[in-house]
Amino acid sequence: MTSALSTEDVPSARFGLGEQLAWLRRKREDGGVHVDASGAHHVFSHADVERVTKDPATFSSNPARVLPEDVPNMTEGMMLVADPPQHGKLRRLAAQAFTPRKMRDLGPRVTEIAEGLLARAPEGGFDAVEHFTVELPATMIAELFGIPAADAGAFRSLVEQIMAIEPPDLTDEAAVRAAADSALGGPFLELMGYLLQLCARRRAEPGPGLISDLVRARLDGERLADPEVASLAVQILQAGHLTTAAVLGHALVLLAEHPEAQAALRADRALIPGAVEEVLRCRPPSTRLQRYTTVDTEVAGHGIPAGAVVVPWMLSANHDDAVFDAPDVFDIRRSPNRHLTFGHGIHFCLGAMLARVELTGALNALFDHVPLWTVDGVVEYQESHLLFGPKRVPLVVSTTPTDRRDLP
């Protein structure tokens, strides 16, 4: 559980990032740290965001440091919010599922799933979120973990319900207690219950997938208990599902808004990896993180006391003109591209390579089967501290490819 941001002076990104990017630019130009109404300290420059995210000793990921004393910590033992040395042990276990070789080997399966989804999509146009961007990573992550196909729909629904929960302001004890009570009786508990049952089945009858691997794994010479396996699985399932779906949705919108880039990629598939990185830079699926100070410290000359909430903005860092030339331009040939979308330091996204494999495979399938796409109307976005992504992407599919004579 982490605290909600005060959005009193942070422009909404419900219909795009224009106003929010302008606000972030002003904050970078002010040269410092912004303290919101709840007392959270927002950090904006690439250098400052990088510093905060790579220093877990000063900027902890564990929200227990700022929770009221007798409120249950729903994130206890979770890798995503663990500090060293516990974090390193859990990450080494989870990394078994995400080796470079395993991720590369998934490429053909990504293509197969993507092509099947496109073949079933309505002709002429369809909502890409409903028919493509969510289904592809949901299928991949369920298969990776060995979730039975019959359970995939219910599993996805539970993950989406959890990701949609907006955490409370940690300075509001009543709100924190209410949120903890709700979580203990809601979809989080249901998903944990399902995974505990699956752990028990895999102990009795090992099968393919990471759940089976984890119940047999050892940490410091001892096997993980089923609740530890289930907790670790919940985090990876959440991180590997809707975040990739959000980035894929952003890619479709950006390439619809930039038909010259869409045509260039269709003509030269070698440009796709660079385009994926540029989508990640321009539209991170999580625009900001949260950290918790362990000692009195300072950022950009601004004093921050121990026990404070710090909010490093990856979206702002990714648009810092001290690092990126013309940062507001979508440039699929941008190099180097030092975006911080996958984080930095010990919490660098474990599923980064899987996301890149899925995005590359999805774009290749689209270019093979969809001559040209545009977006019909204004795209509406969902925005929370956990996720920023399109809620609906109404694609219009053309049967005529872009005229490549106009390419630069």
mmCIF file of C-alpha atoms in Angstrom:
data_model
loop_
_atom_site.group_PDB
_atom_site.id
_atom_site.type_symbol
_atom_site.label_atom_id
_atom_site.label_comp_id
_atom_site.label_asym_id
_atom_site.label_seq_id
_atom_site.Cartn_x
_atom_site.Cartn_y
_atom_site.Cartn_z
ATOM 1 C CA MET A 1 0.000 0.000 0.000
ATOM 2 C CA THR A 2 1.356 3.404 -0.964
ATOM 3 C CA SER A 3 0.026 6.870 -0.536
ATOM 4 C CA ALA A 4 -2.064 8.679 -3.089
ATOM 5 C CA LEU A 5 -0.775 11.868 -4.638
ATOM 6 C CA SER A 6 -2.519 15.126 -4.005
ATOM 7 C CA THR A 7 -3.723 16.089 -7.488
ATOM 8 C CA GLU A 8 -4.699 19.600 -6.449
ATOM 9 C CA ASP A 9 -2.178 21.219 -8.782
ATOM 10 C CA VAL A 10 -1.169 18.284 -10.988
ATOM 11 C CA PRO A 11 -3.109 18.511 -14.264
ATOM 12 C CA SER A 12 -5.080 15.414 -15.188
ATOM 13 C CA ALA A 13 -3.911 13.241 -18.070
ATOM 14 C CA ARG A 14 -7.389 11.840 -18.702
ATOM 15 C CA PHE A 15 -7.399 13.096 -22.299
ATOM 16 C CA GLY A 16 -3.664 13.221 -22.934
ATOM 17 C CA LEU A 17 -0.419 14.462 -21.477
ATOM 18 C CA GLY A 18 -0.290 17.999 -22.911
ATOM 19 C CA GLU A 19 -1.153 19.926 -19.736
ATOM 20 C CA GLN A 20 0.706 17.545 -17.441
ATOM 21 C CA LEU A 21 3.911 17.716 -19.502
ATOM 22 C CA ALA A 22 3.701 21.513 -19.463
ATOM 23 C CA TRP A 23 3.300 21.461 -15.659
ATOM 24 C CA LEU A 24 6.267 19.112 -15.282
ATOM 25 C CA ARG A 25 8.369 21.332 -17.549
ATOM 26 C CA ARG A 26 7.616 24.333 -15.357
ATOM 27 C CA LYS A 27 8.603 22.364 -12.268
ATOM 28 C CA ARG A 28 11.924 21.346 -13.857
ATOM 29 C CA GLU A 29 12.566 24.949 -14.826
ATOM 30 C CA ASP A 30 11.864 26.005 -11.230
ATOM 31 C CA GLY A 31 14.829 23.786 -10.462
ATOM 32 C CA GLY A 32 13.704 21.895 -7.487
ATOM 33 C CA VAL A 33 11.292 19.836 -5.489
ATOM 34 C CA HIS A 34 7.549 20.405 -5.181
ATOM 35 C CA VAL A 35 5.752 19.679 -1.903
ATOM 36 C CA ASP A 36 2.063 18.917 -2.381
ATOM 37 C CA ALA A 37 -0.829 19.399 0.031
ATOM 38 C CA SER A 38 -0.289 15.970 1.633
ATOM 39 C CA GLY A 39 3.396 16.725 2.305
ATOM 40 C CA ALA A 40 4.840 14.477 -0.440
ATOM 41 C CA HIS A 41 8.040 15.738 -2.082
ATOM 42 C CA HIS A 42 7.924 15.524 -5.905
ATOM 43 C CA VAL A 43 11.202 15.173 -7.849
ATOM 44 C CA PHE A 44 11.407 16.041 -11.560
ATOM 45 C CA SER A 45 14.824 16.212 -13.250
ATOM 46 C CA HIS A 46 16.441 13.168 -14.866
ATOM 47 C CA ALA A 47 19.445 13.430 -12.542
ATOM 48 C CA ASP A 48 17.324 13.722 -9.396
ATOM 49 C CA VAL A 49 14.944 10.903 -10.349
ATOM 50 C CA GLU A 50 17.913 8.681 -11.159
ATOM 51 C CA ARG A 51 19.533 9.518 -7.827
ATOM 52 C CA VAL A 52 16.393 8.767 -5.798
ATOM 53 C CA THR A 53 15.680 5.455 -7.519
ATOM 54 C CA LYS A 54 19.210 4.090 -7.188
ATOM 55 C CA ASP A 55 19.685 4.872 -3.473
ATOM 56 C CA PRO A 56 17.486 2.438 -1.494
ATOM 57 C CA ALA A 57 19.432 3.120 1.706
ATOM 58 C CA THR A 58 18.119 6.710 1.775
ATOM 59 C CA PHE A 59 14.956 6.364 -0.328
ATOM 60 C CA SER A 60 13.323 3.107 0.730
ATOM 61 C CA SER A 61 10.627 1.344 -1.278
ATOM 62 C CA ASN A 62 8.921 0.043 1.866
ATOM 63 C CA PRO A 63 5.764 2.014 2.747
ATOM 64 C CA ALA A 64 5.711 0.493 6.238
ATOM 65 C CA ARG A 65 8.086 3.308 7.196
ATOM 66 C CA VAL A 66 5.246 5.827 7.014
ATOM 67 C CA LEU A 67 2.204 3.696 7.905
ATOM 68 C CA PRO A 68 0.360 4.187 11.200
ATOM 69 C CA GLU A 69 1.719 1.663 13.711
ATOM 70 C CA ASP A 70 -1.223 -0.732 14.043
ATOM 71 C CA VAL A 71 -2.379 -0.718 10.388
ATOM 72 C CA PRO A 72 -1.680 -3.957 8.470
ATOM 73 C CA ASN A 73 1.015 -3.573 5.836
ATOM 74 C CA MET A 74 -0.460 -5.261 2.755
ATOM 75 C CA THR A 75 2.895 -5.160 0.969
ATOM 76 C CA GLU A 76 4.875 -7.014 3.645
ATOM 77 C CA GLY A 77 7.390 -9.364 2.013
ATOM 78 C CA MET A 78 6.738 -8.097 -1.520
ATOM 79 C CA MET A 79 9.802 -7.761 -3.739
ATOM 80 C CA LEU A 80 8.562 -4.547 -5.345
ATOM 81 C CA VAL A 81 8.734 -2.714 -2.018
ATOM 82 C CA ALA A 82 11.487 -4.694 -0.306
ATOM 83 C CA ASP A 83 14.859 -3.207 0.587
ATOM 84 C CA PRO A 84 18.219 -5.033 0.672
ATOM 85 C CA PRO A 85 19.069 -7.687 1.629
ATOM 86 C CA GLN A 86 15.583 -9.246 1.355
ATOM 87 C CA HIS A 87 15.047 -7.707 -2.076
ATOM 88 C CA GLY A 88 18.100 -9.362 -3.598
ATOM 89 C CA LYS A 89 17.087 -12.824 -2.409
ATOM 90 C CA LEU A 90 13.548 -12.510 -3.767
ATOM 91 C CA ARG A 91 14.738 -11.035 -7.049
ATOM 92 C CA ARG A 92 17.170 -13.885 -7.657
ATOM 93 C CA LEU A 93 14.284 -16.307 -7.316
ATOM 94 C CA ALA A 94 11.928 -14.367 -9.581
ATOM 95 C CA ALA A 95 14.669 -13.902 -12.180
ATOM 96 C CA GLN A 96 14.446 -17.629 -12.934
ATOM 97 C CA ALA A 97 11.408 -16.848 -15.083
ATOM 98 C CA PHE A 98 12.954 -13.928 -16.931
ATOM 99 C CA THR A 99 16.311 -15.081 -18.280
ATOM 100 C CA PRO A 100 17.247 -13.499 -21.636
ATOM 101 C CA ARG A 101 17.123 -16.882 -23.345
ATOM 102 C CA LYS A 102 13.636 -17.670 -22.019
ATOM 103 C CA MET A 103 12.370 -14.269 -23.100
ATOM 104 C CA ARG A 104 13.822 -14.559 -26.606
ATOM 105 C CA ASP A 105 12.329 -18.021 -26.947
ATOM 106 C CA LEU A 106 8.876 -16.544 -26.323
ATOM 107 C CA GLY A 107 9.042 -14.481 -29.530
ATOM 108 C CA PRO A 108 7.297 -17.030 -31.812
ATOM 109 C CA ARG A 109 4.516 -17.570 -29.264
ATOM 110 C CA VAL A 110 3.962 -13.800 -29.013
ATOM 111 C CA THR A 111 3.578 -13.645 -32.793
ATOM 112 C CA GLU A 112 1.171 -16.590 -32.781
ATOM 113 C CA ILE A 113 -1.065 -15.035 -30.130
ATOM 114 C CA ALA A 114 -0.982 -11.583 -31.753
ATOM 115 C CA GLU A 115 -1.894 -12.943 -35.168
ATOM 116 C CA GLY A 116 -4.752 -14.957 -33.693
ATOM 117 C CA LEU A 117 -6.150 -11.893 -31.925
ATOM 118 C CA LEU A 118 -5.960 -9.796 -35.088
ATOM 119 C CA ALA A 119 -7.633 -12.541 -37.113
ATOM 120 C CA ARG A 120 -10.586 -12.527 -34.701
ATOM 121 C CA ALA A 121 -10.860 -8.728 -34.458
ATOM 122 C CA PRO A 122 -13.794 -7.052 -36.254
ATOM 123 C CA GLU A 123 -13.016 -5.938 -39.787
ATOM 124 C CA GLY A 124 -12.685 -2.248 -40.565
ATOM 125 C CA GLY A 125 -11.964 -1.199 -37.004
ATOM 126 C CA PHE A 126 -12.067 -2.266 -33.379
ATOM 127 C CA ASP A 127 -11.262 -1.192 -29.847
ATOM 128 C CA ALA A 128 -7.633 -2.211 -29.541
ATOM 129 C CA VAL A 129 -7.813 -2.369 -25.722
ATOM 130 C CA GLU A 130 -10.696 -4.847 -25.786
ATOM 131 C CA HIS A 131 -9.479 -6.989 -28.672
ATOM 132 C CA PHE A 132 -5.687 -6.795 -28.592
ATOM 133 C CA THR A 133 -3.573 -4.836 -26.108
ATOM 134 C CA VAL A 134 -4.887 -6.464 -22.914
ATOM 135 C CA GLU A 135 -5.398 -9.966 -24.291
ATOM 136 C CA LEU A 136 -1.851 -10.397 -25.592
ATOM 137 C CA PRO A 137 0.146 -9.786 -22.373
ATOM 138 C CA ALA A 138 -2.567 -11.430 -20.245
ATOM 139 C CA THR A 139 -2.248 -14.631 -22.267
ATOM 140 C CA MET A 140 1.546 -14.497 -22.211
ATOM 141 C CA ILE A 141 1.921 -13.935 -18.470
ATOM 142 C CA ALA A 142 -0.663 -16.613 -17.637
ATOM 143 C CA GLU A 143 1.209 -19.126 -19.793
ATOM 144 C CA LEU A 144 4.545 -18.094 -18.317
ATOM 145 C CA PHE A 145 3.268 -18.814 -14.819
ATOM 146 C CA GLY A 146 1.411 -21.985 -15.714
ATOM 147 C CA ILE A 147 -2.075 -20.586 -15.034
ATOM 148 C CA PRO A 148 -4.544 -23.132 -16.472
ATOM 149 C CA ALA A 149 -6.356 -21.810 -19.547
ATOM 150 C CA ALA A 150 -9.723 -22.359 -17.859
ATOM 151 C CA ASP A 151 -8.712 -19.952 -15.079
ATOM 152 C CA ALA A 152 -7.195 -17.234 -17.264
ATOM 153 C CA GLY A 153 -10.319 -15.055 -17.509
ATOM 154 C CA ALA A 154 -11.012 -15.006 -13.782
ATOM 155 C CA PHE A 155 -7.338 -14.400 -13.063
ATOM 156 C CA ARG A 156 -7.211 -11.409 -15.392
ATOM 157 C CA SER A 157 -10.339 -9.918 -13.849
ATOM 158 C CA LEU A 158 -8.848 -10.106 -10.345
ATOM 159 C CA VAL A 159 -5.570 -8.489 -11.437
ATOM 160 C CA GLU A 160 -7.457 -5.653 -13.144
ATOM 161 C CA GLN A 161 -9.567 -5.049 -10.017
ATOM 162 C CA ILE A 162 -6.438 -4.825 -7.859
ATOM 163 C CA MET A 163 -4.679 -2.458 -10.256
ATOM 164 C CA ALA A 164 -7.750 -0.209 -10.316
ATOM 165 C CA ILE A 165 -7.662 0.383 -6.552
ATOM 166 C CA GLU A 166 -6.414 3.887 -5.736
ATOM 167 C CA PRO A 167 -4.488 3.821 -2.434
ATOM 168 C CA PRO A 168 -5.208 6.356 0.305
ATOM 169 C CA ASP A 169 -3.193 9.313 1.501
ATOM 170 C CA LEU A 170 -0.898 7.877 4.158
ATOM 171 C CA THR A 171 -1.372 11.007 6.241
ATOM 172 C CA ASP A 172 -5.078 10.119 6.653
ATOM 173 C CA GLU A 173 -5.140 7.297 9.235
ATOM 174 C CA ALA A 174 -8.873 6.627 8.838
ATOM 175 C CA ALA A 175 -8.490 6.263 5.072
ATOM 176 C CA VAL A 176 -5.486 3.946 5.511
ATOM 177 C CA ARG A 177 -7.402 1.694 7.914
ATOM 178 C CA ALA A 178 -10.437 1.578 5.629
ATOM 179 C CA ALA A 179 -8.252 0.699 2.643
ATOM 180 C CA ALA A 180 -6.512 -2.089 4.570
ATOM 181 C CA ASP A 181 -9.868 -3.564 5.646
ATOM 182 C CA SER A 182 -11.155 -3.373 2.070
ATOM 183 C CA ALA A 183 -8.047 -5.010 0.603
ATOM 184 C CA LEU A 184 -8.125 -7.840 3.148
ATOM 185 C CA GLY A 185 -11.663 -8.689 2.078
ATOM 186 C CA GLY A 186 -11.454 -7.923 -1.639
ATOM 187 C CA PRO A 187 -9.846 -9.074 -4.883
ATOM 188 C CA PHE A 188 -6.348 -9.172 -3.385
ATOM 189 C CA LEU A 189 -7.402 -11.846 -0.909
ATOM 190 C CA GLU A 190 -9.265 -13.745 -3.627
ATOM 191 C CA LEU A 191 -6.242 -13.759 -5.926
ATOM 192 C CA MET A 192 -3.964 -14.855 -3.096
ATOM 193 C CA GLY A 193 -6.385 -17.659 -2.284
ATOM 194 C CA TYR A 194 -6.366 -18.855 -5.878
ATOM 195 C CA LEU A 195 -2.562 -18.806 -6.063
ATOM 196 C CA LEU A 196 -2.263 -20.687 -2.761
ATOM 197 C CA GLN A 197 -4.490 -23.405 -4.207
ATOM 198 C CA LEU A 198 -2.352 -23.491 -7.346
ATOM 199 C CA CYS A 199 0.817 -23.773 -5.237
ATOM 200 C CA ALA A 200 -0.641 -26.776 -3.439
ATOM 201 C CA ARG A 201 -1.546 -28.400 -6.763
ATOM 202 C CA ARG A 202 1.936 -27.795 -8.171
ATOM 203 C CA ARG A 203 3.605 -29.267 -5.093
ATOM 204 C CA ALA A 204 1.568 -32.430 -5.592
ATOM 205 C CA GLU A 205 1.746 -32.444 -9.395
ATOM 206 C CA PRO A 206 4.599 -30.315 -10.825
ATOM 207 C CA GLY A 207 3.898 -28.769 -14.201
ATOM 208 C CA PRO A 208 5.243 -26.086 -16.527
ATOM 209 C CA GLY A 209 5.533 -22.479 -15.423
ATOM 210 C CA LEU A 210 7.098 -20.339 -12.751
ATOM 211 C CA ILE A 211 4.667 -21.341 -9.955
ATOM 212 C CA SER A 212 5.907 -24.910 -10.250
ATOM 213 C CA ASP A 213 9.525 -23.678 -10.336
ATOM 214 C CA LEU A 214 9.079 -21.498 -7.250
ATOM 215 C CA VAL A 215 7.487 -24.146 -5.044
ATOM 216 C CA ARG A 216 10.574 -26.302 -5.678
ATOM 217 C CA ALA A 217 13.086 -23.446 -5.297
ATOM 218 C CA ARG A 218 15.183 -22.856 -2.189
ATOM 219 C CA LEU A 219 16.073 -19.565 -0.523
ATOM 220 C CA ASP A 220 19.051 -19.769 1.845
ATOM 221 C CA GLY A 221 18.713 -23.545 1.789
ATOM 222 C CA GLU A 222 15.001 -23.575 2.634
ATOM 223 C CA ARG A 223 11.967 -23.926 0.427
ATOM 224 C CA LEU A 224 9.617 -20.955 0.158
ATOM 225 C CA ALA A 225 6.311 -21.314 1.971
ATOM 226 C CA ASP A 226 3.229 -21.193 -0.231
ATOM 227 C CA PRO A 227 2.245 -17.669 0.971
ATOM 228 C CA GLU A 228 5.720 -16.433 -0.035
ATOM 229 C CA VAL A 229 5.384 -18.000 -3.486
ATOM 230 C CA ALA A 230 1.884 -16.561 -3.922
ATOM 231 C CA SER A 231 2.996 -13.075 -2.837
ATOM 232 C CA LEU A 232 5.928 -13.100 -5.257
ATOM 233 C CA ALA A 233 3.689 -14.337 -8.064
ATOM 234 C CA VAL A 234 1.090 -11.602 -7.453
ATOM 235 C CA GLN A 235 3.697 -8.891 -7.951
ATOM 236 C CA ILE A 236 5.129 -10.323 -11.159
ATOM 237 C CA LEU A 237 1.679 -11.054 -12.549
ATOM 238 C CA GLN A 238 0.562 -7.485 -11.896
ATOM 239 C CA ALA A 239 3.732 -5.940 -13.294
ATOM 240 C CA GLY A 240 3.784 -8.128 -16.391
ATOM 241 C CA HIS A 241 0.159 -7.751 -17.406
ATOM 242 C CA LEU A 242 -1.453 -4.313 -17.481
ATOM 243 C CA THR A 243 1.779 -2.337 -17.760
ATOM 244 C CA THR A 244 2.671 -4.028 -21.056
ATOM 245 C CA ALA A 245 -0.928 -3.608 -22.218
ATOM 246 C CA ALA A 246 -0.683 0.123 -21.465
ATOM 247 C CA VAL A 247 2.553 0.538 -23.438
ATOM 248 C CA LEU A 248 1.122 -1.366 -26.397
ATOM 249 C CA GLY A 249 -1.929 0.898 -26.349
ATOM 250 C CA HIS A 250 0.346 3.953 -26.234
ATOM 251 C CA ALA A 251 2.298 2.576 -29.210
ATOM 252 C CA LEU A 252 -0.854 2.230 -31.305
ATOM 253 C CA VAL A 253 -1.957 5.781 -30.479
ATOM 254 C CA LEU A 254 1.460 7.348 -31.116
ATOM 255 C CA LEU A 255 1.859 5.554 -34.443
ATOM 256 C CA ALA A 256 -1.644 6.638 -35.466
ATOM 257 C CA GLU A 257 -0.705 10.223 -34.603
ATOM 258 C CA HIS A 258 2.556 9.868 -36.566
ATOM 259 C CA PRO A 259 1.687 8.038 -39.811
ATOM 260 C CA GLU A 260 5.149 8.780 -41.220
ATOM 261 C CA ALA A 261 6.682 6.778 -38.357
ATOM 262 C CA GLN A 262 4.167 3.983 -38.871
ATOM 263 C CA ALA A 263 5.088 3.784 -42.548
ATOM 264 C CA ALA A 264 8.824 3.923 -41.814
ATOM 265 C CA LEU A 265 8.549 0.987 -39.422
ATOM 266 C CA ARG A 266 6.470 -0.969 -41.900
ATOM 267 C CA ALA A 267 9.148 -0.414 -44.531
ATOM 268 C CA ASP A 268 12.117 -1.172 -42.252
ATOM 269 C CA ARG A 269 11.413 -3.546 -39.367
ATOM 270 C CA ALA A 270 14.953 -3.001 -38.044
ATOM 271 C CA LEU A 271 13.655 0.321 -36.676
ATOM 272 C CA ILE A 272 11.123 -1.385 -34.379
ATOM 273 C CA PRO A 273 13.390 -1.842 -31.298
ATOM 274 C CA GLY A 274 14.255 1.865 -31.325
ATOM 275 C CA ALA A 275 10.593 2.764 -31.769
ATOM 276 C CA VAL A 276 9.676 0.611 -28.762
ATOM 277 C CA GLU A 277 12.192 2.519 -26.623
ATOM 278 C CA GLU A 278 10.778 5.835 -27.810
ATOM 279 C CA VAL A 279 7.232 4.774 -26.910
ATOM 280 C CA LEU A 280 8.505 3.767 -23.473
ATOM 281 C CA ARG A 281 10.192 7.170 -23.091
ATOM 282 C CA CYS A 282 7.221 9.249 -24.228
ATOM 283 C CA ARG A 283 4.456 7.266 -22.536
ATOM 284 C CA PRO A 284 5.645 5.305 -19.485
ATOM 285 C CA PRO A 285 2.940 2.993 -18.095
ATOM 286 C CA SER A 286 3.710 4.317 -14.607
ATOM 287 C CA THR A 287 4.416 8.038 -14.713
ATOM 288 C CA ARG A 288 5.763 8.190 -11.149
ATOM 289 C CA LEU A 289 6.970 6.063 -8.256
ATOM 290 C CA GLN A 290 7.012 6.541 -4.517
ATOM 291 C CA ARG A 291 9.862 6.244 -2.036
ATOM 292 C CA TYR A 292 10.156 6.818 1.716
ATOM 293 C CA THR A 293 13.118 8.554 3.344
ATOM 294 C CA THR A 294 15.029 6.662 6.026
ATOM 295 C CA VAL A 295 17.065 9.684 7.187
ATOM 296 C CA ASP A 296 17.052 13.440 6.812
ATOM 297 C CA THR A 297 18.346 14.195 3.318
ATOM 298 C CA GLU A 298 18.175 16.720 0.496
ATOM 299 C CA VAL A 299 17.417 16.741 -3.213
ATOM 300 C CA ALA A 300 18.305 19.679 -5.447
ATOM 301 C CA GLY A 301 19.174 21.694 -2.349
ATOM 302 C CA HIS A 302 15.757 21.011 -0.834
ATOM 303 C CA GLY A 303 15.695 19.469 2.656
ATOM 304 C CA ILE A 304 13.550 16.363 3.110
ATOM 305 C CA PRO A 305 13.030 14.902 6.596
ATOM 306 C CA ALA A 306 13.182 11.237 7.524
ATOM 307 C CA GLY A 307 9.842 9.469 7.165
ATOM 308 C CA ALA A 308 8.708 11.577 4.207
ATOM 309 C CA VAL A 309 7.075 10.422 0.973
ATOM 310 C CA VAL A 310 9.175 11.192 -2.136
ATOM 311 C CA VAL A 311 7.630 11.010 -5.615
ATOM 312 C CA PRO A 312 10.158 10.640 -8.468
ATOM 313 C CA TRP A 313 8.469 11.385 -11.824
ATOM 314 C CA MET A 314 9.780 9.127 -14.613
ATOM 315 C CA LEU A 315 7.566 10.960 -17.093
ATOM 316 C CA SER A 316 9.311 14.219 -16.240
ATOM 317 C CA ALA A 317 12.787 12.647 -16.300
ATOM 318 C CA ASN A 318 12.019 11.199 -19.738
ATOM 319 C CA HIS A 319 11.263 14.695 -21.063
ATOM 320 C CA ASP A 320 14.215 16.497 -19.483
ATOM 321 C CA ASP A 321 15.936 18.565 -22.203
ATOM 322 C CA ALA A 322 19.171 18.356 -20.221
ATOM 323 C CA VAL A 323 19.312 14.725 -21.404
ATOM 324 C CA PHE A 324 17.066 14.532 -24.492
ATOM 325 C CA ASP A 325 17.189 16.761 -27.583
ATOM 326 C CA ALA A 326 13.686 17.972 -28.531
ATOM 327 C CA PRO A 327 12.138 15.809 -25.770
ATOM 328 C CA ASP A 328 8.547 16.491 -26.815
ATOM 329 C CA VAL A 329 9.182 15.100 -30.318
ATOM 330 C CA PHE A 330 8.328 11.434 -30.984
ATOM 331 C CA ASP A 331 11.473 10.237 -32.766
ATOM 332 C CA ILE A 332 11.705 6.500 -33.530
ATOM 333 C CA ARG A 333 15.386 6.974 -34.499
ATOM 334 C CA ARG A 334 16.349 8.616 -31.193
ATOM 335 C CA SER A 335 19.754 7.429 -29.978
ATOM 336 C CA PRO A 336 20.887 7.231 -27.280
ATOM 337 C CA ASN A 337 17.647 6.911 -25.361
ATOM 338 C CA ARG A 338 18.320 6.997 -21.612
ATOM 339 C CA HIS A 339 14.698 6.837 -20.474
ATOM 340 C CA LEU A 340 13.923 5.751 -16.927
ATOM 341 C CA THR A 341 10.617 4.020 -17.645
ATOM 342 C CA PHE A 342 11.809 0.677 -16.295
ATOM 343 C CA GLY A 343 13.236 2.327 -13.199
ATOM 344 C CA HIS A 344 16.838 2.381 -12.109
ATOM 345 C CA GLY A 345 19.013 0.504 -9.669
ATOM 346 C CA ILE A 346 17.927 -2.580 -7.734
ATOM 347 C CA HIS A 347 14.261 -2.173 -8.666
ATOM 348 C CA PHE A 348 14.902 -2.032 -12.422
ATOM 349 C CA CYS A 349 11.885 -3.783 -13.965
ATOM 350 C CA LEU A 350 12.390 -7.534 -13.961
ATOM 351 C CA GLY A 351 10.033 -7.940 -16.911
ATOM 352 C CA ALA A 352 11.676 -5.303 -19.134
ATOM 353 C CA MET A 353 12.903 -7.827 -21.684
ATOM 354 C CA LEU A 354 9.547 -9.637 -21.750
ATOM 355 C CA ALA A 355 7.811 -6.325 -22.435
ATOM 356 C CA ARG A 356 10.211 -5.569 -25.277
ATOM 357 C CA VAL A 357 9.694 -9.027 -26.797
ATOM 358 C CA GLU A 358 5.910 -8.644 -26.590
ATOM 359 C CA LEU A 359 5.882 -5.119 -28.014
ATOM 360 C CA THR A 360 8.190 -6.055 -30.895
ATOM 361 C CA GLY A 361 6.156 -9.146 -31.731
ATOM 362 C CA ALA A 362 2.870 -7.257 -31.531
ATOM 363 C CA LEU A 363 4.069 -4.483 -33.855
ATOM 364 C CA ASN A 364 5.436 -6.966 -36.378
ATOM 365 C CA ALA A 365 2.094 -8.784 -36.417
ATOM 366 C CA LEU A 366 0.242 -5.506 -36.881
ATOM 367 C CA PHE A 367 2.461 -4.475 -39.786
ATOM 368 C CA ASP A 368 1.978 -7.897 -41.388
ATOM 369 C CA HIS A 369 -1.807 -7.887 -41.108
ATOM 370 C CA VAL A 370 -2.968 -4.249 -40.870
ATOM 371 C CA PRO A 371 -1.997 -2.044 -43.852
ATOM 372 C CA LEU A 372 -2.669 1.203 -41.970
ATOM 373 C CA TRP A 373 -4.455 2.242 -38.799
ATOM 374 C CA THR A 374 -5.731 5.530 -37.462
ATOM 375 C CA VAL A 375 -7.602 6.409 -34.276
ATOM 376 C CA ASP A 376 -11.214 7.553 -34.375
ATOM 377 C CA GLY A 377 -11.682 10.440 -31.979
ATOM 378 C CA VAL A 378 -10.116 11.408 -28.668
ATOM 379 C CA VAL A 379 -8.504 8.689 -26.605
ATOM 380 C CA GLU A 380 -9.421 8.590 -22.908
ATOM 381 C CA TYR A 381 -6.802 7.422 -20.416
ATOM 382 C CA GLN A 382 -6.829 5.858 -16.971
ATOM 383 C CA GLU A 383 -4.372 7.489 -14.617
ATOM 384 C CA SER A 384 -3.317 6.436 -11.138
ATOM 385 C CA HIS A 385 -0.084 6.142 -9.190
ATOM 386 C CA LEU A 386 0.166 2.546 -10.522
ATOM 387 C CA LEU A 387 -0.854 2.828 -14.144
ATOM 388 C CA PHE A 388 -1.227 5.278 -17.001
ATOM 389 C CA GLY A 389 -2.702 3.823 -20.160
ATOM 390 C CA PRO A 390 -5.513 4.123 -22.714
ATOM 391 C CA LYS A 391 -8.936 2.952 -21.572
ATOM 392 C CA ARG A 392 -10.153 2.614 -25.144
ATOM 393 C CA VAL A 393 -8.336 2.898 -28.496
ATOM 394 C CA PRO A 394 -10.880 2.944 -31.356
ATOM 395 C CA LEU A 395 -8.753 1.873 -34.320
ATOM 396 C CA VAL A 396 -9.886 2.464 -37.893
ATOM 397 C CA VAL A 397 -8.196 -0.060 -40.169
ATOM 398 C CA SER A 398 -7.480 0.891 -43.762
ATOM 399 C CA THR A 399 -6.888 -1.520 -46.636
ATOM 400 C CA THR A 400 -4.434 0.886 -48.281
ATOM 401 C CA PRO A 401 -0.897 1.217 -46.887
ATOM 402 C CA THR A 402 0.782 4.571 -46.420
ATOM 403 C CA ASP A 403 2.442 6.088 -49.484
ATOM 404 C CA ARG A 404 6.130 5.582 -48.682
ATOM 405 C CA ARG A 405 7.277 8.155 -51.223
ATOM 406 C CA ASP A 406 6.598 10.825 -48.598
ATOM 407 C CA LEU A 407 8.950 9.296 -46.033
ATOM 408 C CA PRO A 408 11.965 11.329 -44.927
#
